[in-house]
Amino acid sequence: MSKTTGHLVTFRNDRLGGRLISLLNTMRIAQDHDLPFRVRWHENDDIAQVFNDPELFFEAGFVADHFISASEWAETRGAAARLRELDDPTPAGLRTHLEEGGIVLIDGSFGHDCLLGETAEAVSQSAADLWSRFPLAPAIREARSPKACRPRRG
């Protein structure tokens, strides 16, 4: 991992699908460009409260290493720039922004986020590779395995 002082952060306060797409985009950019990232997992008090515990969805070590608290996010949120707001949205420009202590919010919930100069094909393949080894909680990972599929009778 690079020694930058800034980081990427993903945050959405909606339901699971948007959060996962945003997280996958954040992790893909971080992985492909060796950048640090954080996750702010919002706790809801409405019907979405079933998503409040990230360890129900992700490996405990992943949560411990990357998830930040509401107070940590509150301290830095105002200084975060969205990816589309960067003056130089290339990999080099993003790295420079983070090396200068910048925080970049990745919060899109549709499709793949691409940096200027990345090809859609390469981004799509990288995201697919990442999804195949996404740090899902053991119960979810086991449910995704071919062994978990049972033939139906009748």
Coordinates of C-alpha atoms in Angstrom, one line a residue:
M1 CA 0.0 0.0 0.0
S2 CA 1.2 3.5 -0.8
K3 CA 2.3 5.9 1.9
T4 CA -0.2 8.6 1.1
T5 CA -1.8 10.7 3.8
G6 CA -5.2 11.0 2.1
H7 CA -7.5 8.2 1.1
L8 CA -10.5 7.1 -0.9
V9 CA -13.7 6.7 1.1
T10 CA -17.0 5.1 0.2
F11 CA -20.2 6.2 1.8
R12 CA -23.9 5.7 1.0
N13 CA -26.8 5.8 3.4
D14 CA -29.2 3.8 1.3
R15 CA -29.8 0.1 1.1
L16 CA -27.4 -2.7 0.2
G17 CA -27.2 -2.6 -3.6
G18 CA -25.9 1.0 -3.9
R19 CA -23.5 0.4 -1.0
L20 CA -22.0 -2.6 -2.6
I21 CA -21.6 -1.0 -6.0
S22 CA -19.9 2.0 -4.4
L23 CA -17.7 -0.2 -2.3
L24 CA -16.7 -2.3 -5.3
N25 CA -15.8 0.8 -7.3
T26 CA -13.7 2.2 -4.3
M27 CA -11.9 -1.1 -3.8
R28 CA -11.2 -1.5 -7.5
I29 CA -9.6 1.9 -7.8
A30 CA -7.7 1.4 -4.6
Q31 CA -6.4 -2.0 -5.8
D32 CA -5.6 -1.0 -9.4
H33 CA -3.7 2.1 -8.3
D34 CA -2.3 1.0 -4.9
L35 CA -4.2 3.6 -2.9
P36 CA -5.6 3.5 0.6
F37 CA -9.4 3.4 1.2
R38 CA -11.9 3.6 4.0
V39 CA -15.5 2.6 4.3
R40 CA -18.2 4.5 6.2
W41 CA -21.1 2.1 6.8
H42 CA -24.2 4.0 7.7
E43 CA -26.4 2.8 10.5
N44 CA -30.1 3.2 9.8
D45 CA -33.1 3.4 12.1
D46 CA -35.7 2.5 9.5
I47 CA -36.3 -0.7 7.5
A48 CA -32.7 -0.7 6.3
Q49 CA -31.5 -1.3 9.9
V50 CA -31.1 -4.9 9.0
F51 CA -27.9 -3.8 7.2
N52 CA -26.4 -2.0 10.3
D53 CA -23.8 -4.7 11.2
P54 CA -21.2 -4.9 8.5
E55 CA -19.8 -8.1 9.9
L56 CA -23.0 -9.8 8.8
F57 CA -21.8 -9.1 5.2
F58 CA -18.0 -8.8 5.3
E59 CA -15.0 -10.6 6.8
A60 CA -14.3 -9.3 10.3
G61 CA -10.7 -8.4 9.4
F62 CA -11.8 -6.4 6.4
V63 CA -14.2 -4.4 8.6
A64 CA -11.5 -3.9 11.3
D65 CA -9.0 -2.7 8.7
H66 CA -11.1 -0.4 6.6
F67 CA -14.3 0.7 8.3
I68 CA -14.5 4.1 10.0
S69 CA -16.9 5.4 12.7
A70 CA -19.5 8.0 12.2
S71 CA -17.4 10.5 14.2
E72 CA -14.3 9.9 12.0
W73 CA -16.4 10.5 8.9
A74 CA -18.0 13.6 10.4
E75 CA -14.5 15.1 11.0
T76 CA -13.4 14.6 7.4
R77 CA -16.6 14.6 5.3
G78 CA -16.6 18.4 4.7
A79 CA -13.1 18.2 3.1
A80 CA -13.9 15.2 0.9
A81 CA -14.1 15.8 -2.9
R82 CA -16.1 13.6 -5.2
L83 CA -14.1 11.8 -7.9
R84 CA -15.8 13.8 -10.6
E85 CA -14.8 17.1 -8.9
L86 CA -11.1 16.5 -9.2
D87 CA -9.2 18.9 -11.4
D88 CA -7.1 15.9 -12.7
P89 CA -9.2 12.7 -12.6
T90 CA -6.3 10.6 -14.0
P91 CA -4.6 7.9 -11.9
A92 CA -1.6 10.3 -11.4
G93 CA -3.9 13.2 -10.5
L94 CA -5.8 11.1 -8.0
R95 CA -2.5 9.9 -6.4
T96 CA -1.2 13.5 -6.1
H97 CA -4.5 14.6 -4.5
L98 CA -4.2 11.8 -1.9
E99 CA -0.5 12.4 -1.3
E100 CA -1.4 16.0 -0.5
G101 CA -3.8 14.7 2.2
G102 CA -7.0 14.9 0.1
I103 CA -9.9 12.6 0.7
V104 CA -11.9 11.4 -2.3
L105 CA -15.5 10.3 -1.9
I106 CA -16.7 7.5 -4.2
D107 CA -20.4 7.2 -3.9
G108 CA -21.8 6.3 -7.3
S109 CA -24.3 3.4 -7.3
F110 CA -24.6 2.7 -11.0
G111 CA -21.9 1.0 -13.2
H112 CA -18.2 1.3 -12.8
D113 CA -16.3 4.5 -12.0
C114 CA -13.4 5.0 -14.4
L115 CA -10.5 7.3 -14.1
L116 CA -9.5 9.3 -17.1
G117 CA -7.2 7.1 -19.2
E118 CA -8.6 3.8 -18.0
T119 CA -10.4 1.6 -20.5
A120 CA -13.9 0.3 -19.8
E121 CA -12.8 -3.2 -20.7
A122 CA -9.9 -3.2 -18.2
V123 CA -12.0 -1.7 -15.5
S124 CA -14.8 -4.2 -16.0
Q125 CA -12.3 -7.1 -15.9
S126 CA -10.6 -5.8 -12.8
A127 CA -14.0 -5.3 -11.0
A128 CA -15.1 -8.8 -12.0
D129 CA -11.8 -10.3 -10.7
L130 CA -12.2 -8.3 -7.4
W131 CA -15.9 -9.5 -7.0
S132 CA -14.7 -13.1 -7.4
R133 CA -12.7 -12.7 -4.2
F134 CA -14.7 -10.0 -2.4
P135 CA -14.2 -10.2 1.4
L136 CA -17.7 -11.5 2.1
A137 CA -18.6 -12.9 5.5
P138 CA -18.2 -16.7 5.8
A139 CA -21.9 -17.4 5.7
I140 CA -22.4 -15.4 2.5
R141 CA -19.3 -16.8 0.9
E142 CA -20.5 -20.3 1.6
A143 CA -23.9 -19.6 0.2
R144 CA -22.3 -18.4 -3.0
S145 CA -20.3 -21.6 -3.4
P146 CA -21.4 -24.3 -6.0
K147 CA -21.7 -26.7 -3.0
A148 CA -24.5 -24.6 -1.6
C149 CA -26.7 -25.3 -4.6
R150 CA -29.0 -28.2 -4.2
P151 CA -31.0 -29.7 -6.9
R152 CA -34.8 -29.1 -6.7
R153 CA -37.2 -32.0 -6.7
G154 CA -40.6 -31.9 -8.1

